[in-house]
Amino acid sequence: MNNETHLEVISAEESSVVDVVFVHGLKGQARKTWSNEGDDGFWPAWLVSDLEKVSVYTLDYPISVFEKRAKKEMDLYERAANVLEILSGFGIGKRPIVFVAHSLGGLLVKQILRKATESDDEDWCQVAASTQMVFFIATPHHGSELAKLGKVFPYTSKHIALLTNETGFLDDLNEHYKAFVNKRQDLTTVSYYEKHTTKSVVVVTRDSADPGVARSYLNAVDKDHINISKPANRFDTIYMGVKRRIEKLIQSIDDPESFALAEYYEEKSPADRRDLHQKLLDAGREHEYGYANNAQNGFARRYTKTGLLSTARENHDNLLSEVETRFITHVYHPLICQSAEHHEIAQALQDRVIDPLVGRSIGGTKFDAKSVLSAVYFLTEQCYIRWDAPK
């Protein structure tokens, strides 16, 4: 690891309209944190090849689990100022910014935004003002138990101590982030949390991963704390979620009027304009149409009644986001695109999409099985998912 902060440029084009900055966490590195073991495994580079008009950067900075080394390193306050000086030097802040952060890197991002909003430096202030999306990947907003962390990181340092919230630092930092988000109607927060253990420990639980802010989306991932930041391929839950939302952000910048409600699923996706009946017919599922149409109409009526910026609307959007991601990840690509039998598809839909969401509190709203299935058909009607493989 380098002994000073630097920003690695993956791609920086003058035609870009969005800057994406990756921020690693404890023991992380600018490339290793975001790379799987494959030859083409560095996913910041995937974004460059899969999206137009994006510049991508990865931040590198020393952050050790060894107390002897950590004593020589900047604390989070100093590091935030250090990073802001570097970002400003690269001109980051002149365009919309997307932060993608893993673990303690998410705390650094929040401290960067806090430092920027409190600064008299206009370039630093612009970093906060230009931030449009923050992706937290296994970031603890409310703390992790020190005993558990000791199993994963068998050393102690001032950086690990931050994760325990013993001093109340995490709560204080998150309260500032809440206030920051509440002042903005254009900032989206997306959080991912692990479901698998690391050395028998779930480091960041669902509760800890939820920042509790408006316009926030919370998603589970079948990975552990270390590998959650290393998508295996382009069909990975996190990669698809990050790519989709950045793509929408680019679209909103290119055509803001047509995109005004795109994040809320009210407008149909341009990807597949067939109606619900035609999609089911082409997939050999026409027998489902009667129920599917009634279900999606019912969901649509409830959805439009919730109000554009109400909590209920945000909760329904969060549900739709999770359903879409789960369907594409666990049903569409591995089964529908591989010509699986209808009963295999139905079982995966039940096991991997419906059951994990039934009864789970999403922003305080609990959805039953009928609501989740209705959301599937609503997404079909709105052209976000399909039931047949592309020809």
mmCIF file of C-alpha atoms in Angstrom:
data_model
loop_
_atom_site.group_PDB
_atom_site.id
_atom_site.type_symbol
_atom_site.label_atom_id
_atom_site.label_comp_id
_atom_site.label_asym_id
_atom_site.label_seq_id
_atom_site.Cartn_x
_atom_site.Cartn_y
_atom_site.Cartn_z
ATOM 1 C CA MET A 1 0.000 0.000 0.000
ATOM 2 C CA ASN A 2 1.148 3.556 -0.682
ATOM 3 C CA ASN A 3 1.998 5.788 2.274
ATOM 4 C CA GLU A 4 0.064 8.786 0.971
ATOM 5 C CA THR A 5 -3.279 9.577 -0.594
ATOM 6 C CA HIS A 6 -3.564 9.514 -4.350
ATOM 7 C CA LEU A 7 -6.303 9.276 -6.947
ATOM 8 C CA GLU A 8 -5.919 6.708 -9.698
ATOM 9 C CA VAL A 9 -7.518 7.765 -12.974
ATOM 10 C CA ILE A 10 -9.300 4.873 -14.678
ATOM 11 C CA SER A 11 -10.870 7.116 -17.305
ATOM 12 C CA ALA A 12 -11.242 10.890 -17.565
ATOM 13 C CA GLU A 13 -12.889 12.212 -20.702
ATOM 14 C CA GLU A 14 -13.901 15.778 -21.491
ATOM 15 C CA SER A 15 -17.252 14.484 -22.789
ATOM 16 C CA SER A 16 -18.094 12.941 -19.402
ATOM 17 C CA VAL A 17 -21.094 14.268 -17.490
ATOM 18 C CA VAL A 18 -20.568 12.247 -14.275
ATOM 19 C CA ASP A 19 -17.523 11.570 -12.101
ATOM 20 C CA VAL A 20 -17.497 8.247 -10.218
ATOM 21 C CA VAL A 21 -15.113 7.946 -7.260
ATOM 22 C CA PHE A 22 -14.417 4.573 -5.584
ATOM 23 C CA VAL A 23 -13.290 4.689 -1.934
ATOM 24 C CA HIS A 24 -11.890 1.541 -0.291
ATOM 25 C CA GLY A 25 -12.043 0.669 3.384
ATOM 26 C CA LEU A 26 -9.853 -0.945 6.033
ATOM 27 C CA LYS A 27 -6.877 -2.857 4.586
ATOM 28 C CA GLY A 28 -8.135 -1.882 1.134
ATOM 29 C CA GLN A 29 -6.357 -0.730 -2.000
ATOM 30 C CA ALA A 30 -7.300 1.258 -5.090
ATOM 31 C CA ARG A 31 -7.522 -1.857 -7.259
ATOM 32 C CA LYS A 32 -7.510 -4.905 -4.985
ATOM 33 C CA THR A 33 -10.706 -3.896 -3.158
ATOM 34 C CA TRP A 34 -12.640 -3.741 -6.439
ATOM 35 C CA SER A 35 -11.138 -6.770 -8.209
ATOM 36 C CA ASN A 36 -12.139 -10.413 -8.286
ATOM 37 C CA GLU A 37 -9.657 -13.112 -9.239
ATOM 38 C CA GLY A 38 -10.587 -13.136 -12.936
ATOM 39 C CA ASP A 39 -8.525 -11.665 -15.769
ATOM 40 C CA ASP A 40 -11.237 -9.063 -16.394
ATOM 41 C CA GLY A 41 -12.200 -8.590 -12.784
ATOM 42 C CA PHE A 42 -11.710 -4.865 -12.085
ATOM 43 C CA TRP A 43 -15.240 -3.512 -12.121
ATOM 44 C CA PRO A 44 -14.533 0.245 -12.162
ATOM 45 C CA ALA A 45 -13.177 -0.482 -15.649
ATOM 46 C CA TRP A 46 -16.432 -2.297 -16.501
ATOM 47 C CA LEU A 47 -18.307 0.938 -15.915
ATOM 48 C CA VAL A 48 -16.028 2.735 -18.349
ATOM 49 C CA SER A 49 -16.686 0.174 -21.072
ATOM 50 C CA ASP A 50 -20.414 -0.293 -20.351
ATOM 51 C CA LEU A 51 -21.403 3.356 -19.881
ATOM 52 C CA GLU A 52 -20.799 6.470 -21.901
ATOM 53 C CA LYS A 53 -20.015 9.905 -20.496
ATOM 54 C CA VAL A 54 -18.480 8.746 -17.200
ATOM 55 C CA SER A 55 -15.076 9.447 -15.725
ATOM 56 C CA VAL A 56 -13.974 6.908 -13.115
ATOM 57 C CA TYR A 57 -11.414 7.283 -10.325
ATOM 58 C CA THR A 58 -10.278 5.063 -7.457
ATOM 59 C CA LEU A 59 -8.954 6.593 -4.260
ATOM 60 C CA ASP A 60 -5.964 5.036 -2.512
ATOM 61 C CA TYR A 61 -4.876 5.928 1.016
ATOM 62 C CA PRO A 62 -3.184 4.153 3.946
ATOM 63 C CA ILE A 63 -5.543 2.730 6.558
ATOM 64 C CA SER A 64 -3.997 0.011 8.678
ATOM 65 C CA VAL A 65 -5.292 -2.527 11.189
ATOM 66 C CA PHE A 66 -1.944 -2.363 12.995
ATOM 67 C CA GLU A 67 -1.913 0.258 15.741
ATOM 68 C CA LYS A 68 1.812 0.951 15.292
ATOM 69 C CA ARG A 69 1.255 1.895 11.663
ATOM 70 C CA ALA A 70 -2.116 3.554 12.253
ATOM 71 C CA LYS A 71 -0.546 5.985 14.750
ATOM 72 C CA LYS A 72 1.452 7.448 11.872
ATOM 73 C CA GLU A 73 -1.624 7.762 9.647
ATOM 74 C CA MET A 74 -4.132 10.584 9.437
ATOM 75 C CA ASP A 75 -7.330 10.291 11.405
ATOM 76 C CA LEU A 76 -10.640 10.483 9.539
ATOM 77 C CA TYR A 77 -10.941 14.264 9.972
ATOM 78 C CA GLU A 78 -7.497 14.894 8.534
ATOM 79 C CA ARG A 79 -7.976 12.356 5.761
ATOM 80 C CA ALA A 80 -11.228 13.999 4.652
ATOM 81 C CA ALA A 81 -9.491 17.348 4.203
ATOM 82 C CA ASN A 82 -6.604 15.609 2.475
ATOM 83 C CA VAL A 83 -8.948 13.906 0.004
ATOM 84 C CA LEU A 84 -10.934 17.096 -0.660
ATOM 85 C CA GLU A 85 -7.724 18.887 -1.617
ATOM 86 C CA ILE A 86 -6.916 16.106 -4.085
ATOM 87 C CA LEU A 87 -10.431 15.894 -5.531
ATOM 88 C CA SER A 88 -10.488 19.648 -6.037
ATOM 89 C CA GLY A 89 -7.109 19.461 -7.722
ATOM 90 C CA PHE A 90 -8.555 17.029 -10.248
ATOM 91 C CA GLY A 91 -11.496 19.356 -10.882
ATOM 92 C CA ILE A 92 -13.941 16.918 -9.285
ATOM 93 C CA GLY A 93 -16.982 18.893 -8.211
ATOM 94 C CA LYS A 94 -17.581 20.621 -11.525
ATOM 95 C CA ARG A 95 -19.844 17.733 -12.611
ATOM 96 C CA PRO A 96 -22.263 15.475 -10.718
ATOM 97 C CA ILE A 97 -20.388 13.052 -8.445
ATOM 98 C CA VAL A 98 -21.128 9.446 -7.528
ATOM 99 C CA PHE A 99 -19.262 7.922 -4.577
ATOM 100 C CA VAL A 100 -18.911 4.128 -4.305
ATOM 101 C CA ALA A 101 -17.518 3.169 -0.894
ATOM 102 C CA HIS A 102 -16.709 -0.087 0.868
ATOM 103 C CA SER A 103 -16.893 -0.551 4.649
ATOM 104 C CA LEU A 104 -14.980 2.161 6.520
ATOM 105 C CA GLY A 105 -14.593 3.953 3.185
ATOM 106 C CA GLY A 106 -18.237 4.918 3.561
ATOM 107 C CA LEU A 107 -17.425 6.696 6.813
ATOM 108 C CA LEU A 108 -14.675 8.592 5.027
ATOM 109 C CA VAL A 109 -17.146 9.643 2.324
ATOM 110 C CA LYS A 110 -19.559 10.939 4.960
ATOM 111 C CA GLN A 111 -16.734 12.820 6.659
ATOM 112 C CA ILE A 112 -15.680 14.267 3.281
ATOM 113 C CA LEU A 113 -19.216 15.561 2.725
ATOM 114 C CA ARG A 114 -19.333 16.960 6.254
ATOM 115 C CA LYS A 115 -15.983 18.701 5.902
ATOM 116 C CA ALA A 116 -16.993 20.065 2.502
ATOM 117 C CA THR A 117 -20.275 21.556 3.738
ATOM 118 C CA GLU A 118 -18.550 23.230 6.673
ATOM 119 C CA SER A 119 -15.650 24.613 4.625
ATOM 120 C CA ASP A 120 -15.052 28.157 3.328
ATOM 121 C CA ASP A 121 -13.199 26.734 0.325
ATOM 122 C CA GLU A 122 -15.612 27.063 -2.597
ATOM 123 C CA ASP A 123 -14.079 24.112 -4.439
ATOM 124 C CA TRP A 124 -14.508 21.876 -1.395
ATOM 125 C CA CYS A 125 -18.091 23.094 -0.980
ATOM 126 C CA GLN A 126 -18.750 22.230 -4.608
ATOM 127 C CA VAL A 127 -17.802 18.588 -3.978
ATOM 128 C CA ALA A 128 -20.678 18.302 -1.506
ATOM 129 C CA ALA A 129 -23.071 20.289 -3.695
ATOM 130 C CA SER A 130 -22.299 18.115 -6.739
ATOM 131 C CA THR A 131 -22.704 14.757 -5.004
ATOM 132 C CA GLN A 132 -25.754 13.063 -6.527
ATOM 133 C CA MET A 133 -25.413 9.440 -5.392
ATOM 134 C CA VAL A 134 -23.632 7.575 -2.632
ATOM 135 C CA PHE A 135 -23.328 3.789 -2.699
ATOM 136 C CA PHE A 136 -22.437 2.321 0.701
ATOM 137 C CA ILE A 137 -21.170 -1.267 0.405
ATOM 138 C CA ALA A 138 -21.135 -2.931 3.851
ATOM 139 C CA THR A 139 -20.664 0.366 5.659
ATOM 140 C CA PRO A 140 -21.637 0.357 9.356
ATOM 141 C CA HIS A 141 -23.666 3.495 10.073
ATOM 142 C CA HIS A 142 -24.466 2.501 13.643
ATOM 143 C CA GLY A 143 -21.452 0.455 14.692
ATOM 144 C CA SER A 144 -20.170 -3.102 14.902
ATOM 145 C CA GLU A 145 -19.299 -4.987 18.079
ATOM 146 C CA LEU A 146 -15.609 -4.885 18.910
ATOM 147 C CA ALA A 147 -15.649 -8.562 19.927
ATOM 148 C CA LYS A 148 -16.913 -9.508 16.477
ATOM 149 C CA LEU A 149 -14.444 -7.270 14.688
ATOM 150 C CA GLY A 150 -11.627 -8.856 16.627
ATOM 151 C CA LYS A 151 -12.347 -12.160 14.896
ATOM 152 C CA VAL A 152 -12.143 -10.574 11.457
ATOM 153 C CA PHE A 153 -9.315 -8.113 12.090
ATOM 154 C CA PRO A 154 -7.143 -9.632 14.852
ATOM 155 C CA TYR A 155 -5.415 -6.344 15.579
ATOM 156 C CA THR A 156 -6.477 -3.048 17.097
ATOM 157 C CA SER A 157 -6.070 0.431 15.688
ATOM 158 C CA LYS A 158 -7.800 3.785 15.885
ATOM 159 C CA HIS A 159 -9.526 2.970 12.592
ATOM 160 C CA ILE A 160 -11.118 -0.219 13.926
ATOM 161 C CA ALA A 161 -12.218 1.658 17.025
ATOM 162 C CA LEU A 162 -14.325 3.943 14.832
ATOM 163 C CA LEU A 163 -16.406 0.975 13.712
ATOM 164 C CA THR A 164 -17.503 0.138 17.249
ATOM 165 C CA ASN A 165 -19.272 3.456 17.920
ATOM 166 C CA GLU A 166 -18.057 3.368 21.522
ATOM 167 C CA THR A 167 -17.420 7.123 21.394
ATOM 168 C CA GLY A 168 -20.681 7.887 19.590
ATOM 169 C CA PHE A 169 -18.729 8.990 16.509
ATOM 170 C CA LEU A 170 -20.796 6.913 14.090
ATOM 171 C CA ASP A 171 -24.091 8.238 15.391
ATOM 172 C CA ASP A 172 -22.856 11.818 15.249
ATOM 173 C CA LEU A 173 -21.528 11.391 11.712
ATOM 174 C CA ASN A 174 -24.741 9.757 10.563
ATOM 175 C CA GLU A 175 -26.874 12.525 12.063
ATOM 176 C CA HIS A 176 -24.936 15.008 9.963
ATOM 177 C CA TYR A 177 -25.433 12.841 6.870
ATOM 178 C CA LYS A 178 -29.187 12.732 7.569
ATOM 179 C CA ALA A 179 -29.290 16.529 7.795
ATOM 180 C CA PHE A 180 -27.232 16.773 4.609
ATOM 181 C CA VAL A 181 -29.624 14.486 2.721
ATOM 182 C CA ASN A 182 -32.726 16.231 4.074
ATOM 183 C CA LYS A 183 -31.555 19.507 2.562
ATOM 184 C CA ARG A 184 -31.263 17.870 -0.830
ATOM 185 C CA GLN A 185 -34.058 16.566 -3.050
ATOM 186 C CA ASP A 186 -31.636 15.223 -5.659
ATOM 187 C CA LEU A 187 -29.366 12.903 -3.656
ATOM 188 C CA THR A 188 -29.868 9.145 -3.695
ATOM 189 C CA THR A 189 -28.350 6.781 -1.121
ATOM 190 C CA VAL A 190 -27.986 3.067 -1.878
ATOM 191 C CA SER A 191 -26.730 0.644 0.774
ATOM 192 C CA TYR A 192 -25.725 -3.000 0.429
ATOM 193 C CA TYR A 193 -25.116 -5.400 3.305
ATOM 194 C CA GLU A 194 -23.645 -8.896 3.510
ATOM 195 C CA LYS A 195 -25.572 -12.074 4.308
ATOM 196 C CA HIS A 196 -22.568 -14.401 4.655
ATOM 197 C CA THR A 197 -20.144 -14.493 7.546
ATOM 198 C CA THR A 198 -16.469 -13.563 7.559
ATOM 199 C CA LYS A 199 -14.646 -15.834 10.018
ATOM 200 C CA SER A 200 -18.051 -16.765 11.492
ATOM 201 C CA VAL A 201 -19.066 -13.095 11.833
ATOM 202 C CA VAL A 202 -21.545 -10.930 9.935
ATOM 203 C CA VAL A 203 -19.604 -7.699 10.249
ATOM 204 C CA VAL A 204 -22.294 -5.308 8.981
ATOM 205 C CA THR A 205 -25.869 -6.350 9.652
ATOM 206 C CA ARG A 206 -28.960 -5.001 7.949
ATOM 207 C CA ASP A 207 -29.703 -2.644 10.827
ATOM 208 C CA SER A 208 -26.177 -1.262 10.870
ATOM 209 C CA ALA A 209 -26.121 -0.848 7.069
ATOM 210 C CA ASP A 210 -29.287 1.277 7.037
ATOM 211 C CA PRO A 211 -28.409 5.000 7.318
ATOM 212 C CA GLY A 212 -32.085 5.815 7.874
ATOM 213 C CA VAL A 213 -32.210 8.684 5.393
ATOM 214 C CA ALA A 214 -34.735 9.767 2.777
ATOM 215 C CA ARG A 215 -34.456 8.498 -0.794
ATOM 216 C CA SER A 216 -32.501 5.510 0.474
ATOM 217 C CA TYR A 217 -32.426 1.963 -0.925
ATOM 218 C CA LEU A 218 -31.250 -1.035 1.112
ATOM 219 C CA ASN A 219 -30.263 -4.346 -0.483
ATOM 220 C CA ALA A 220 -28.925 -7.678 0.794
ATOM 221 C CA VAL A 221 -26.107 -9.454 -1.052
ATOM 222 C CA ASP A 222 -25.115 -13.117 -0.867
ATOM 223 C CA LYS A 223 -21.475 -12.313 -0.057
ATOM 224 C CA ASP A 224 -19.241 -11.844 2.977
ATOM 225 C CA HIS A 225 -17.746 -8.552 4.157
ATOM 226 C CA ILE A 226 -14.562 -8.882 2.099
ATOM 227 C CA ASN A 227 -15.970 -10.212 -1.171
ATOM 228 C CA ILE A 228 -19.065 -8.028 -1.291
ATOM 229 C CA SER A 229 -17.006 -5.340 -3.051
ATOM 230 C CA LYS A 230 -15.693 -7.787 -5.664
ATOM 231 C CA PRO A 231 -18.460 -8.590 -8.214
ATOM 232 C CA ALA A 232 -17.817 -11.907 -9.914
ATOM 233 C CA ASN A 233 -19.294 -10.706 -13.210
ATOM 234 C CA ARG A 234 -21.546 -8.104 -14.784
ATOM 235 C CA PHE A 235 -24.665 -9.942 -13.534
ATOM 236 C CA ASP A 236 -23.659 -9.379 -9.909
ATOM 237 C CA THR A 237 -26.301 -7.635 -7.782
ATOM 238 C CA ILE A 238 -24.084 -4.701 -6.845
ATOM 239 C CA TYR A 239 -22.644 -4.125 -10.298
ATOM 240 C CA MET A 240 -26.058 -4.139 -11.946
ATOM 241 C CA GLY A 241 -27.476 -1.836 -9.282
ATOM 242 C CA VAL A 242 -24.623 0.675 -9.505
ATOM 243 C CA LYS A 243 -24.550 0.615 -13.309
ATOM 244 C CA ARG A 244 -28.347 0.990 -13.641
ATOM 245 C CA ARG A 245 -28.557 3.979 -11.345
ATOM 246 C CA ILE A 246 -25.569 5.763 -12.876
ATOM 247 C CA GLU A 247 -27.086 5.139 -16.297
ATOM 248 C CA LYS A 248 -30.301 6.801 -15.126
ATOM 249 C CA LEU A 249 -28.341 9.709 -13.697
ATOM 250 C CA ILE A 250 -26.648 10.229 -17.068
ATOM 251 C CA GLN A 251 -30.031 10.103 -18.771
ATOM 252 C CA SER A 252 -31.417 12.702 -16.366
ATOM 253 C CA ILE A 253 -28.537 15.038 -17.185
ATOM 254 C CA ASP A 254 -28.945 14.543 -20.935
ATOM 255 C CA ASP A 255 -32.740 14.910 -20.874
ATOM 256 C CA PRO A 256 -33.933 16.187 -17.490
ATOM 257 C CA GLU A 257 -37.563 16.752 -18.488
ATOM 258 C CA SER A 258 -38.196 13.233 -19.772
ATOM 259 C CA PHE A 259 -36.413 11.747 -16.771
ATOM 260 C CA ALA A 260 -38.152 13.675 -14.012
ATOM 261 C CA LEU A 261 -39.799 10.558 -12.540
ATOM 262 C CA ALA A 262 -37.570 7.804 -13.934
ATOM 263 C CA GLU A 263 -36.098 6.839 -10.565
ATOM 264 C CA TYR A 264 -39.610 6.250 -9.284
ATOM 265 C CA TYR A 265 -40.523 3.577 -11.870
ATOM 266 C CA GLU A 266 -43.633 5.538 -12.883
ATOM 267 C CA GLU A 267 -42.365 6.024 -16.414
ATOM 268 C CA LYS A 268 -41.801 2.955 -18.523
ATOM 269 C CA SER A 269 -38.287 1.897 -19.334
ATOM 270 C CA PRO A 270 -37.421 2.296 -23.037
ATOM 271 C CA ALA A 271 -35.766 -1.139 -23.050
ATOM 272 C CA ASP A 272 -38.758 -3.291 -24.061
ATOM 273 C CA ARG A 273 -41.991 -1.591 -25.124
ATOM 274 C CA ARG A 274 -44.152 -4.717 -25.394
ATOM 275 C CA ASP A 275 -47.173 -4.639 -23.111
ATOM 276 C CA LEU A 276 -47.729 -7.143 -20.318
ATOM 277 C CA HIS A 277 -49.944 -9.413 -22.414
ATOM 278 C CA GLN A 278 -47.420 -9.618 -25.257
ATOM 279 C CA LYS A 279 -44.522 -10.312 -22.888
ATOM 280 C CA LEU A 280 -46.355 -13.200 -21.236
ATOM 281 C CA LEU A 281 -47.574 -14.495 -24.601
ATOM 282 C CA ASP A 282 -44.039 -14.520 -26.031
ATOM 283 C CA ALA A 283 -42.831 -16.353 -22.918
ATOM 284 C CA GLY A 284 -45.543 -19.022 -23.156
ATOM 285 C CA ARG A 285 -47.212 -17.711 -20.002
ATOM 286 C CA GLU A 286 -50.430 -16.292 -21.466
ATOM 287 C CA HIS A 287 -52.455 -18.254 -18.909
ATOM 288 C CA GLU A 288 -51.091 -15.904 -16.216
ATOM 289 C CA TYR A 289 -52.323 -12.742 -17.910
ATOM 290 C CA GLY A 290 -55.692 -12.370 -16.168
ATOM 291 C CA TYR A 291 -54.239 -12.525 -12.673
ATOM 292 C CA ALA A 292 -51.068 -10.654 -13.657
ATOM 293 C CA ASN A 293 -52.983 -7.735 -15.153
ATOM 294 C CA ASN A 294 -55.272 -7.373 -12.136
ATOM 295 C CA ALA A 295 -52.282 -7.604 -9.777
ATOM 296 C CA GLN A 296 -50.199 -4.989 -11.565
ATOM 297 C CA ASN A 297 -53.177 -2.644 -11.893
ATOM 298 C CA GLY A 298 -53.779 -2.911 -8.153
ATOM 299 C CA PHE A 299 -50.131 -2.215 -7.399
ATOM 300 C CA ALA A 300 -50.140 0.751 -9.814
ATOM 301 C CA ARG A 301 -53.177 2.301 -8.107
ATOM 302 C CA ARG A 302 -51.566 2.038 -4.672
ATOM 303 C CA TYR A 303 -48.256 3.275 -6.038
ATOM 304 C CA THR A 304 -49.629 6.443 -7.608
ATOM 305 C CA LYS A 305 -51.655 7.260 -4.493
ATOM 306 C CA THR A 306 -48.619 7.267 -2.219
ATOM 307 C CA GLY A 307 -47.419 10.688 -3.407
ATOM 308 C CA LEU A 308 -44.229 11.623 -5.215
ATOM 309 C CA LEU A 309 -42.006 12.332 -2.202
ATOM 310 C CA SER A 310 -43.880 10.604 0.608
ATOM 311 C CA THR A 311 -42.323 7.945 2.805
ATOM 312 C CA ALA A 312 -44.785 5.383 1.451
ATOM 313 C CA ARG A 313 -43.692 6.192 -2.102
ATOM 314 C CA GLU A 314 -40.041 5.788 -1.169
ATOM 315 C CA ASN A 315 -40.795 2.436 0.469
ATOM 316 C CA HIS A 316 -42.606 1.201 -2.643
ATOM 317 C CA ASP A 317 -39.683 2.354 -4.804
ATOM 318 C CA ASN A 318 -37.314 0.511 -2.499
ATOM 319 C CA LEU A 319 -39.405 -2.641 -2.851
ATOM 320 C CA LEU A 320 -39.462 -2.317 -6.647
ATOM 321 C CA SER A 321 -35.715 -1.825 -6.717
ATOM 322 C CA GLU A 322 -35.104 -4.967 -4.661
ATOM 323 C CA VAL A 323 -37.593 -7.010 -6.703
ATOM 324 C CA GLU A 324 -36.038 -5.886 -9.984
ATOM 325 C CA THR A 325 -32.489 -6.651 -8.844
ATOM 326 C CA ARG A 326 -33.414 -10.040 -7.388
ATOM 327 C CA PHE A 327 -35.452 -11.072 -10.426
ATOM 328 C CA ILE A 328 -32.700 -10.180 -12.892
ATOM 329 C CA THR A 329 -29.953 -11.737 -10.762
ATOM 330 C CA HIS A 330 -31.640 -14.955 -9.631
ATOM 331 C CA VAL A 331 -34.332 -15.622 -12.227
ATOM 332 C CA TYR A 332 -33.761 -13.882 -15.531
ATOM 333 C CA HIS A 333 -30.069 -14.399 -16.293
ATOM 334 C CA PRO A 334 -29.461 -17.854 -14.740
ATOM 335 C CA LEU A 335 -32.806 -19.426 -15.705
ATOM 336 C CA ILE A 336 -34.903 -17.589 -18.305
ATOM 337 C CA CYS A 337 -31.891 -16.823 -20.493
ATOM 338 C CA GLN A 338 -30.829 -20.476 -20.182
ATOM 339 C CA SER A 339 -34.268 -21.808 -21.290
ATOM 340 C CA ALA A 340 -35.129 -23.293 -17.904
ATOM 341 C CA GLU A 341 -38.459 -25.026 -17.343
ATOM 342 C CA HIS A 342 -41.413 -23.028 -16.028
ATOM 343 C CA HIS A 343 -41.427 -24.897 -12.724
ATOM 344 C CA GLU A 344 -37.738 -24.060 -12.147
ATOM 345 C CA ILE A 345 -38.441 -20.397 -12.825
ATOM 346 C CA ALA A 346 -41.452 -20.429 -10.518
ATOM 347 C CA GLN A 347 -39.432 -22.026 -7.718
ATOM 348 C CA ALA A 348 -36.626 -19.479 -8.043
ATOM 349 C CA LEU A 349 -39.149 -16.648 -8.094
ATOM 350 C CA GLN A 350 -40.609 -17.923 -4.848
ATOM 351 C CA ASP A 351 -37.318 -18.781 -3.122
ATOM 352 C CA ARG A 352 -35.100 -15.911 -4.264
ATOM 353 C CA VAL A 353 -37.491 -13.017 -4.874
ATOM 354 C CA ILE A 354 -40.747 -13.358 -2.940
ATOM 355 C CA ASP A 355 -39.825 -15.212 0.277
ATOM 356 C CA PRO A 356 -36.823 -12.992 1.219
ATOM 357 C CA LEU A 357 -39.007 -9.869 0.987
ATOM 358 C CA VAL A 358 -42.217 -11.072 2.623
ATOM 359 C CA GLY A 359 -42.710 -9.578 6.062
ATOM 360 C CA ARG A 360 -39.456 -7.654 5.943
ATOM 361 C CA SER A 361 -39.670 -4.047 7.031
ATOM 362 C CA ILE A 362 -38.751 -1.731 4.175
ATOM 363 C CA GLY A 363 -38.622 1.757 5.580
ATOM 364 C CA GLY A 364 -41.261 0.775 8.121
ATOM 365 C CA THR A 365 -43.574 -0.863 5.553
ATOM 366 C CA LYS A 366 -44.028 -4.632 5.505
ATOM 367 C CA PHE A 367 -45.172 -6.207 2.250
ATOM 368 C CA ASP A 368 -47.004 -9.527 1.929
ATOM 369 C CA ALA A 369 -46.469 -12.168 -0.765
ATOM 370 C CA LYS A 370 -49.279 -10.830 -2.935
ATOM 371 C CA SER A 371 -47.756 -7.347 -2.921
ATOM 372 C CA VAL A 372 -44.321 -8.662 -3.877
ATOM 373 C CA LEU A 373 -45.735 -10.730 -6.749
ATOM 374 C CA SER A 374 -47.829 -7.750 -7.855
ATOM 375 C CA ALA A 375 -44.614 -5.713 -7.911
ATOM 376 C CA VAL A 376 -43.093 -8.315 -10.260
ATOM 377 C CA TYR A 377 -45.978 -7.920 -12.710
ATOM 378 C CA PHE A 378 -45.911 -4.124 -12.339
ATOM 379 C CA LEU A 379 -42.215 -4.120 -13.290
ATOM 380 C CA THR A 380 -43.093 -6.335 -16.266
ATOM 381 C CA GLU A 381 -45.750 -3.858 -17.437
ATOM 382 C CA GLN A 382 -43.330 -0.960 -16.909
ATOM 383 C CA CYS A 383 -40.726 -2.744 -19.065
ATOM 384 C CA TYR A 384 -38.076 -3.191 -16.361
ATOM 385 C CA ILE A 385 -38.155 -7.002 -16.456
ATOM 386 C CA ARG A 386 -39.117 -9.610 -19.057
ATOM 387 C CA TRP A 387 -39.987 -13.302 -19.022
ATOM 388 C CA ASP A 388 -38.397 -14.423 -22.295
ATOM 389 C CA ALA A 389 -34.800 -14.385 -23.454
ATOM 390 C CA PRO A 390 -33.813 -11.820 -26.123
ATOM 391 C CA LYS A 391 -33.786 -13.231 -29.629
#
